[in-house]
PDB file of C-alpha atoms and ligand atoms in Angstrom:
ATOM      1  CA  UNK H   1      14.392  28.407 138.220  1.00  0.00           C
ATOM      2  CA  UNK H   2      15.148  28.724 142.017  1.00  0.00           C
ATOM      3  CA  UNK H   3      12.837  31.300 144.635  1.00  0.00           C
ATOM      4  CA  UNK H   4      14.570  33.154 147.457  1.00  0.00           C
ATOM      5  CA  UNK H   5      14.294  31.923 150.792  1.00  0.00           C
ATOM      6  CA  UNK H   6      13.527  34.931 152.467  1.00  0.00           C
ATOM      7  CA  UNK H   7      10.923  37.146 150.302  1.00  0.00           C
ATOM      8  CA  UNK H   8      10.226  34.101 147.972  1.00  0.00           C
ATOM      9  CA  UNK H   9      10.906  36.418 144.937  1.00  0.00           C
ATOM     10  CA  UNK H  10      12.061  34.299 141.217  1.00  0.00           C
ATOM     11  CA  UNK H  11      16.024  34.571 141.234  1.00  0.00           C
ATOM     12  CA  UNK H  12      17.922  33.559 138.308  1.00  0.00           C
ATOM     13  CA  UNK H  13      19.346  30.141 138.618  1.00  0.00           C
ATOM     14  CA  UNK H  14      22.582  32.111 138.608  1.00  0.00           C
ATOM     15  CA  UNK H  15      21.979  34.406 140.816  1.00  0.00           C
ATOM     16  CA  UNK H  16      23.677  34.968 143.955  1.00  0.00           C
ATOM     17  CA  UNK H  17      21.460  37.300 145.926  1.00  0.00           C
ATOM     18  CA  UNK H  18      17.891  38.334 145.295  1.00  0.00           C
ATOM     19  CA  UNK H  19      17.225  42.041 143.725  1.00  0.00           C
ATOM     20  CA  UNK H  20      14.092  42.157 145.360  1.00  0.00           C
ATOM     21  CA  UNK H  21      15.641  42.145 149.185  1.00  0.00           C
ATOM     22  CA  UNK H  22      19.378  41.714 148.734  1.00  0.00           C
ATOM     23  CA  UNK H  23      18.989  37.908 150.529  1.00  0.00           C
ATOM     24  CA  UNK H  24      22.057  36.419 149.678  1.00  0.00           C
ATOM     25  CA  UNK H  25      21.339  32.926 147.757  1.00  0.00           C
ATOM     26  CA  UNK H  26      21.755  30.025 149.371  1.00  0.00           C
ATOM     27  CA  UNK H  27      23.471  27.435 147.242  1.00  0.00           C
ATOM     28  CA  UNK H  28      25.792  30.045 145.160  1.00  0.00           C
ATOM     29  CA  UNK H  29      28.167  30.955 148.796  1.00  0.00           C
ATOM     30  CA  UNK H  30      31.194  29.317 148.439  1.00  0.00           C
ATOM     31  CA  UNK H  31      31.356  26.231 150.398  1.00  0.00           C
ATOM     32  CA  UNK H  32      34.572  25.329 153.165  1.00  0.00           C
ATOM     33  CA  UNK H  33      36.099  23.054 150.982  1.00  0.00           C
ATOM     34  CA  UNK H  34      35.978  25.345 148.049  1.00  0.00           C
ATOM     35  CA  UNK H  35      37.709  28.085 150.095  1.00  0.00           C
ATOM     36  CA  UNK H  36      40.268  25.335 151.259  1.00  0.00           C
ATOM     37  CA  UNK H  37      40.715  24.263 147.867  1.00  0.00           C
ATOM     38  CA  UNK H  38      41.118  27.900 147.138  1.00  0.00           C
ATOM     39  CA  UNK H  39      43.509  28.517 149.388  1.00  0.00           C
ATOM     40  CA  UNK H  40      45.736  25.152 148.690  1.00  0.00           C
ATOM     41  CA  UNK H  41      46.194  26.430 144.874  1.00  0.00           C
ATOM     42  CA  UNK H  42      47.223  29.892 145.793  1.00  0.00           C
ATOM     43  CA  UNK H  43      49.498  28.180 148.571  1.00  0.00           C
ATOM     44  CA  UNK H  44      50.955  25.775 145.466  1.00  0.00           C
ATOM     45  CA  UNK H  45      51.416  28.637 143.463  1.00  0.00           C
ATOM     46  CA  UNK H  46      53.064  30.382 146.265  1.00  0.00           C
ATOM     47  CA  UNK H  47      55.741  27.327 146.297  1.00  0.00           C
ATOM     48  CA  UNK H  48      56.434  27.229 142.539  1.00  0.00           C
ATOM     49  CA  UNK H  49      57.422  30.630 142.502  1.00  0.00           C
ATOM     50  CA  UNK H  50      59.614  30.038 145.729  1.00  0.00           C
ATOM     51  CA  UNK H  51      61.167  26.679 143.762  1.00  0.00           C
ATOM     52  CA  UNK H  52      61.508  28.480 140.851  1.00  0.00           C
ATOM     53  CA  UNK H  53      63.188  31.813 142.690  1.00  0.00           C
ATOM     54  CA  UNK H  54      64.988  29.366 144.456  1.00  0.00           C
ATOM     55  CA  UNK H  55      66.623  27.398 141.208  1.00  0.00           C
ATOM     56  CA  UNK H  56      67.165  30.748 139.493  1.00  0.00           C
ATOM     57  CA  UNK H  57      69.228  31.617 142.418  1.00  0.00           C
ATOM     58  CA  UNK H  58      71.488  28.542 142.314  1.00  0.00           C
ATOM     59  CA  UNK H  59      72.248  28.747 138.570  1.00  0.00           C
ATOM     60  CA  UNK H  60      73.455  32.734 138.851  1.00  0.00           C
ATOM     61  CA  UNK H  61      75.497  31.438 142.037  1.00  0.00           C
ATOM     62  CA  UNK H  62      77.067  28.755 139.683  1.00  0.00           C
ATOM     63  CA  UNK H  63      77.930  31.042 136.935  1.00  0.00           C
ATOM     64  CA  UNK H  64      79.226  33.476 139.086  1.00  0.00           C
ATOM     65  CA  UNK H  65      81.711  31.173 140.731  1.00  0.00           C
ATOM     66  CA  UNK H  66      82.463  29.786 137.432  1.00  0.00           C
ATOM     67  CA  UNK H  67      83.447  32.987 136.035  1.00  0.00           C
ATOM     68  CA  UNK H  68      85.099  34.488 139.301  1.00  0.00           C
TER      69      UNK H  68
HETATM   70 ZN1  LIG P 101      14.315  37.955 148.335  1.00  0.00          ZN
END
């Protein structure tokens, strides 16, 4: 059990603000390198789609130059 820092209401341990005075909960806020790692996977994810778009695009090239 954890006590916000502002009012010193008892939160939830998951809780992410208090319902008493809407004090956001320290602890719960995502940190920097969370939002960095964040970030990275959506960037990776980004870049398999663009490899993948990429290959697709090569393989209908070849077929159509085969077949022309
Ligand atoms: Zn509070």
């Amino acid at each position: 059990m954890k006590y916000c820092e502002k009012c010193g209401n008892q939160l939830l341990d998951e809780a992410i603000m208090c319902p008493k005075c809407g004090c956001a909960v320290a602890g719960k806020q995502p940190t920097k390198a969370q939002n960095e790692y964040a970030k990275n996977q959506a960037k990776g994810a980004a870049m398999i789609i663009a490899a993948i778009a990429i290959v697709v695009f090569v393989i209908v090239a070849a077929v159509i130059q085969y077949n022309g």
